[in-house]
PDB file of C-alpha atoms in Angstrom:
ATOM      1  CA  MET Y   1      -3.560   0.644  49.255  1.00 52.00           C
ATOM      2  CA  THR Y   2      -6.178  -0.974  47.034  1.00 48.00           C
ATOM      3  CA  ILE Y   3      -8.109  -2.222  50.028  1.00 52.00           C
ATOM      4  CA  ILE Y   4      -8.259   1.250  51.620  1.00 53.00           C
ATOM      5  CA  ILE Y   5      -9.456   2.798  48.283  1.00 51.00           C
ATOM      6  CA  CYS Y   6     -12.084   0.142  47.808  1.00 53.00           C
ATOM      7  CA  SER Y   7     -13.373   0.513  51.376  1.00 55.00           C
ATOM      8  CA  ASN Y   8     -13.468   4.264  51.068  1.00 61.00           C
ATOM      9  CA  ILE Y   9     -15.501   4.019  47.843  1.00 58.00           C
ATOM     10  CA  PHE Y  10     -17.819   1.449  49.550  1.00 57.00           C
ATOM     11  CA  ALA Y  11     -18.253   3.791  52.514  1.00 59.00           C
ATOM     12  CA  GLN Y  12     -19.043   6.698  50.234  1.00 67.00           C
ATOM     13  CA  LYS Y  13     -21.684   4.674  48.488  1.00 68.00           C
ATOM     14  CA  ILE Y  14     -23.353   3.757  51.768  1.00 71.00           C
ATOM     15  CA  GLU Y  15     -23.227   7.362  52.925  1.00 83.00           C
ATOM     16  CA  ILE Y  16     -24.881   8.628  49.735  1.00 85.00           C
ATOM     17  CA  SER Y  17     -27.548   5.993  49.987  1.00 85.00           C
ATOM     18  CA  ASP Y  18     -28.252   6.951  53.603  1.00 86.00           C
ATOM     19  CA  GLN Y  19     -28.273  10.621  52.645  1.00 88.00           C
ATOM     20  CA  ILE Y  20     -30.627  10.004  49.784  1.00 89.00           C
ATOM     21  CA  GLU Y  21     -33.019   8.103  52.076  1.00 89.00           C
ATOM     22  CA  LEU Y  22     -32.911  10.845  54.754  1.00 88.00           C
ATOM     23  CA  GLU Y  23     -33.531  13.632  52.212  1.00 88.00           C
ATOM     24  CA  THR Y  24     -36.234  11.583  50.515  1.00 88.00           C
ATOM     25  CA  GLU Y  25     -38.189  11.427  53.727  1.00 86.00           C
ATOM     26  CA  LYS Y  26     -37.853  15.129  54.144  1.00 83.00           C
ATOM     27  CA  PHE Y  27     -39.003  15.656  50.599  1.00 80.00           C
ATOM     28  CA  LYS Y  28     -41.913  13.310  51.028  1.00 78.00           C
ATOM     29  CA  ASP Y  29     -43.032  15.130  54.233  1.00 75.00           C
ATOM     30  CA  SER Y  30     -43.013  18.494  52.409  1.00 68.00           C
ATOM     31  CA  ILE Y  31     -44.952  17.086  49.511  1.00 62.00           C
ATOM     32  CA  LEU Y  32     -47.626  15.489  51.784  1.00 65.00           C
ATOM     33  CA  LYS Y  33     -48.373  19.096  52.937  1.00 62.00           C
ATOM     34  CA  LEU Y  34     -49.265  20.120  49.430  1.00 53.00           C
ATOM     35  CA  ASP Y  35     -52.745  19.512  48.122  1.00 45.00           C
ATOM     36  CA  GLU Y  36     -51.752  19.102  44.441  1.00 49.00           C
ATOM     37  CA  PHE Y  37     -49.657  16.061  45.321  1.00 43.00           C
ATOM     38  CA  SER Y  38     -52.321  14.358  47.396  1.00 52.00           C
ATOM     39  CA  ARG Y  39     -52.935  11.609  44.969  1.00 71.00           C
ATOM     40  CA  LYS Y  40     -50.755   8.490  45.503  1.00 83.00           C
ATOM     41  CA  LEU Y  41     -49.502   8.430  41.872  1.00 88.00           C
ATOM     42  CA  ASP Y  42     -48.351  12.029  41.998  1.00 86.00           C
ATOM     43  CA  LEU Y  43     -46.435  11.418  45.226  1.00 86.00           C
ATOM     44  CA  GLU Y  44     -44.809   8.202  43.884  1.00 92.00           C
ATOM     45  CA  PHE Y  45     -43.777   9.958  40.691  1.00 94.00           C
ATOM     46  CA  ALA Y  46     -42.373  13.077  42.497  1.00 92.00           C
ATOM     47  CA  ILE Y  47     -40.353  10.836  44.939  1.00 94.00           C
ATOM     48  CA  ASP Y  48     -39.073   8.615  42.115  1.00 97.00           C
ATOM     49  CA  LYS Y  49     -37.662  11.656  40.337  1.00 98.00           C
ATOM     50  CA  PHE Y  50     -36.361  13.301  43.509  1.00 97.00           C
ATOM     51  CA  LYS Y  51     -34.324  10.235  44.349  1.00 97.00           C
ATOM     52  CA  ILE Y  52     -32.647  10.183  40.973  1.00 98.00           C
ATOM     53  CA  ASP Y  53     -31.946  13.934  40.916  1.00 97.00           C
ATOM     54  CA  LYS Y  54     -30.719  13.944  44.518  1.00 97.00           C
ATOM     55  CA  LYS Y  55     -28.392  10.934  43.749  1.00 97.00           C
ATOM     56  CA  ARG Y  56     -27.030  12.799  40.762  1.00 97.00           C
ATOM     57  CA  ASN Y  57     -26.382  15.967  42.767  1.00 95.00           C
ATOM     58  CA  LEU Y  58     -24.581  14.032  45.508  1.00 96.00           C
ATOM     59  CA  GLU Y  59     -22.426  12.157  42.926  1.00 96.00           C
ATOM     60  CA  LEU Y  60     -21.520  15.564  41.458  1.00 94.00           C
ATOM     61  CA  GLU Y  61     -20.695  16.946  44.931  1.00 94.00           C
ATOM     62  CA  ASN Y  62     -18.336  13.982  45.455  1.00 94.00           C
ATOM     63  CA  ASP Y  63     -16.687  14.176  42.041  1.00 94.00           C
ATOM     64  CA  TYR Y  64     -16.938  17.397  40.033  1.00 90.00           C
ATOM     65  CA  THR Y  65     -14.412  16.260  37.448  1.00 94.00           C
ATOM     66  CA  THR Y  66     -15.407  15.927  33.835  1.00 93.00           C
ATOM     67  CA  ALA Y  67     -15.359  12.108  34.309  1.00 94.00           C
ATOM     68  CA  GLY Y  68     -17.465  12.444  37.439  1.00 95.00           C
ATOM     69  CA  MET Y  69     -20.114  14.769  35.754  1.00 95.00           C
ATOM     70  CA  LEU Y  70     -20.284  12.305  32.837  1.00 95.00           C
ATOM     71  CA  GLN Y  71     -20.644   9.277  35.134  1.00 96.00           C
ATOM     72  CA  ALA Y  72     -23.363  11.054  37.260  1.00 97.00           C
ATOM     73  CA  THR Y  73     -25.250  11.981  34.061  1.00 97.00           C
ATOM     74  CA  TYR Y  74     -24.948   8.407  32.693  1.00 97.00           C
ATOM     75  CA  ASN Y  75     -26.175   7.051  35.931  1.00 98.00           C
ATOM     76  CA  ALA Y  76     -29.159   9.481  36.056  1.00 98.00           C
ATOM     77  CA  HIS Y  77     -29.967   8.602  32.383  1.00 98.00           C
ATOM     78  CA  GLN Y  78     -30.126   4.863  33.264  1.00 98.00           C
ATOM     79  CA  SER Y  79     -32.280   5.515  36.332  1.00 98.00           C
ATOM     80  CA  TYR Y  80     -34.558   7.674  34.307  1.00 98.00           C
ATOM     81  CA  ASP Y  81     -34.817   5.042  31.580  1.00 98.00           C
ATOM     82  CA  ASP Y  82     -35.725   2.553  34.339  1.00 98.00           C
ATOM     83  CA  LEU Y  83     -38.349   4.927  35.600  1.00 98.00           C
ATOM     84  CA  LEU Y  84     -39.756   5.401  32.102  1.00 98.00           C
ATOM     85  CA  ASN Y  85     -40.208   1.592  31.882  1.00 98.00           C
ATOM     86  CA  LYS Y  86     -41.936   1.570  35.256  1.00 98.00           C
ATOM     87  CA  TYR Y  87     -44.536   4.149  34.286  1.00 97.00           C
ATOM     88  CA  TYR Y  88     -44.845   2.791  30.715  1.00 98.00           C
ATOM     89  CA  LYS Y  89     -45.856  -0.609  32.250  1.00 97.00           C
ATOM     90  CA  LYS Y  90     -48.313   1.191  34.630  1.00 95.00           C
ATOM     91  CA  LEU Y  91     -49.917   2.880  31.657  1.00 96.00           C
ATOM     92  CA  LEU Y  92     -49.908  -0.312  29.539  1.00 96.00           C
ATOM     93  CA  ASN Y  93     -51.733  -2.060  32.419  1.00 95.00           C
ATOM     94  CA  LYS Y  94     -54.366   0.646  32.500  1.00 93.00           C
ATOM     95  CA  LEU Y  95     -55.329   0.250  28.804  1.00 95.00           C
ATOM     96  CA  GLU Y  96     -57.980  -2.137  27.497  1.00 95.00           C
ATOM     97  CA  PRO Y  97     -56.371  -5.208  25.735  1.00 95.00           C
ATOM     98  CA  GLY Y  98     -57.312  -3.902  22.251  1.00 95.00           C
ATOM     99  CA  ASP Y  99     -55.741  -0.507  22.908  1.00 96.00           C
ATOM    100  CA  LYS Y 100     -52.409  -1.725  24.215  1.00 97.00           C
ATOM    101  CA  GLU Y 101     -50.906  -2.098  20.711  1.00 97.00           C
ATOM    102  CA  THR Y 102     -51.307   1.663  20.022  1.00 97.00           C
ATOM    103  CA  LEU Y 103     -49.062   2.456  23.064  1.00 98.00           C
ATOM    104  CA  LYS Y 104     -46.575  -0.221  22.082  1.00 98.00           C
ATOM    105  CA  GLU Y 105     -46.349   1.145  18.493  1.00 98.00           C
ATOM    106  CA  ALA Y 106     -45.876   4.719  19.969  1.00 98.00           C
ATOM    107  CA  GLN Y 107     -43.156   3.520  22.201  1.00 98.00           C
ATOM    108  CA  ARG Y 108     -41.364   1.647  19.412  1.00 98.00           C
ATOM    109  CA  ASN Y 109     -41.526   4.851  17.289  1.00 98.00           C
ATOM    110  CA  TRP Y 110     -40.237   6.894  20.123  1.00 98.00           C
ATOM    111  CA  ILE Y 111     -37.221   4.501  20.646  1.00 98.00           C
ATOM    112  CA  LYS Y 112     -36.410   4.915  16.922  1.00 98.00           C
ATOM    113  CA  PHE Y 113     -36.592   8.736  17.426  1.00 98.00           C
ATOM    114  CA  LYS Y 114     -34.434   8.477  20.605  1.00 98.00           C
ATOM    115  CA  ASN Y 115     -31.817   6.384  18.807  1.00 97.00           C
ATOM    116  CA  SER Y 116     -31.701   8.822  15.874  1.00 98.00           C
ATOM    117  CA  GLU Y 117     -31.302  11.721  18.281  1.00 96.00           C
ATOM    118  CA  ILE Y 118     -28.511   9.986  20.086  1.00 96.00           C
ATOM    119  CA  LYS Y 119     -26.823   9.494  16.833  1.00 97.00           C
ATOM    120  CA  LEU Y 120     -27.210  13.072  15.825  1.00 96.00           C
ATOM    121  CA  ASN Y 121     -25.987  14.263  19.227  1.00 94.00           C
ATOM    122  CA  ASN Y 122     -22.861  12.198  18.793  1.00 93.00           C
ATOM    123  CA  LEU Y 123     -22.376  13.609  15.372  1.00 94.00           C
ATOM    124  CA  ILE Y 124     -22.802  17.198  16.372  1.00 93.00           C
ATOM    125  CA  ALA Y 125     -20.328  16.689  19.285  1.00 92.00           C
ATOM    126  CA  LYS Y 126     -17.456  15.819  16.846  1.00 91.00           C
ATOM    127  CA  ASP Y 127     -14.662  18.242  16.943  1.00 90.00           C
ATOM    128  CA  GLU Y 128     -15.257  19.619  13.459  1.00 91.00           C
ATOM    129  CA  TYR Y 129     -18.786  20.654  14.415  1.00 89.00           C
ATOM    130  CA  SER Y 130     -18.498  21.529  18.100  1.00 88.00           C
ATOM    131  CA  GLY Y 131     -14.897  22.890  18.463  1.00 86.00           C
ATOM    132  CA  GLY Y 132     -14.009  19.917  20.432  1.00 82.00           C
ATOM    133  CA  GLY Y 133     -13.170  19.462  24.112  1.00 87.00           C
ATOM    134  CA  THR Y 134     -14.168  16.965  26.715  1.00 88.00           C
ATOM    135  CA  ILE Y 135     -17.123  19.111  27.724  1.00 89.00           C
ATOM    136  CA  GLN Y 136     -18.838  17.910  24.489  1.00 92.00           C
ATOM    137  CA  GLN Y 137     -19.328  14.486  26.094  1.00 93.00           C
ATOM    138  CA  ILE Y 138     -21.197  16.053  29.037  1.00 93.00           C
ATOM    139  CA  PHE Y 139     -23.408  18.032  26.493  1.00 93.00           C
ATOM    140  CA  VAL Y 140     -24.241  14.764  24.663  1.00 95.00           C
ATOM    141  CA  ALA Y 141     -25.009  12.912  27.820  1.00 96.00           C
ATOM    142  CA  SER Y 142     -27.177  15.719  29.062  1.00 96.00           C
ATOM    143  CA  ARG Y 143     -29.160  15.997  25.859  1.00 96.00           C
ATOM    144  CA  ASN Y 144     -29.650  12.247  25.820  1.00 97.00           C
ATOM    145  CA  LEU Y 145     -30.803  12.345  29.423  1.00 97.00           C
ATOM    146  CA  ASP Y 146     -33.241  15.117  28.512  1.00 97.00           C
ATOM    147  CA  ILE Y 147     -34.857  13.068  25.723  1.00 98.00           C
ATOM    148  CA  THR Y 148     -35.553  10.265  28.161  1.00 98.00           C
ATOM    149  CA  LYS Y 149     -36.893  12.613  30.849  1.00 98.00           C
ATOM    150  CA  SER Y 150     -39.168  14.274  28.346  1.00 98.00           C
ATOM    151  CA  ARG Y 151     -40.644  10.839  27.288  1.00 98.00           C
ATOM    152  CA  LEU Y 152     -41.036   9.909  30.906  1.00 98.00           C
ATOM    153  CA  THR Y 153     -43.063  13.125  31.473  1.00 97.00           C
ATOM    154  CA  GLN Y 154     -45.295  12.316  28.459  1.00 97.00           C
ATOM    155  CA  ILE Y 155     -45.923   8.897  29.625  1.00 97.00           C
ATOM    156  CA  TYR Y 156     -46.674  10.106  33.193  1.00 95.00           C
ATOM    157  CA  GLU Y 157     -49.134  12.728  31.911  1.00 94.00           C
ATOM    158  CA  TYR Y 158     -50.949  10.062  29.905  1.00 94.00           C
ATOM    159  CA  LEU Y 159     -51.102   7.917  33.026  1.00 92.00           C
ATOM    160  CA  SER Y 160     -52.195  10.609  35.372  1.00 86.00           C
ATOM    161  CA  SER Y 161     -54.915  12.053  33.155  1.00 82.00           C
ATOM    162  CA  ARG Y 162     -58.283  12.169  34.885  1.00 59.00           C
ATOM    163  CA  PHE Y 163     -59.540   9.313  32.630  1.00 57.00           C
ATOM    164  CA  MET Y 164     -56.818   6.964  33.803  1.00 59.00           C
ATOM    165  CA  ILE Y 165     -57.182   7.462  37.535  1.00 52.00           C
ATOM    166  CA  GLU Y 166     -58.726   4.657  39.500  1.00 51.00           C
TER     167      GLU Y 166
END
């Protein structure tokens, strides 16, 4: 029984990966037709986000339980955090050596902010403040995801400004 379950889970993961790649290619083709996405960085960024969002949607379709929604949101949050690091490094590499410390300081301050917000989100989700229920976990996870996505957008906007383009 365990072997069948494990093989089914493995098959689902392969199927999701294949579907993400197929739909990513369709998405890429549709973006290439749009003038505003003609720059390589814009295309890369749009595809990076599309893959994460598509994976989350497919995970939700496969498991729409509270636990499934929570796991899909956590997975998306981790992926967006990885993407944030990718574009942070790109921005850092574009700055002059003497200017890099300003970005590093801003990022350290943002991490302090993020950690404080996560702490507050967890506090507000307590039963005595929220009314309780397992749905509160999803609200917390979604708010935490939004914080990271927002920072990613800020970093990307810095990177894609006309002064940063090669």
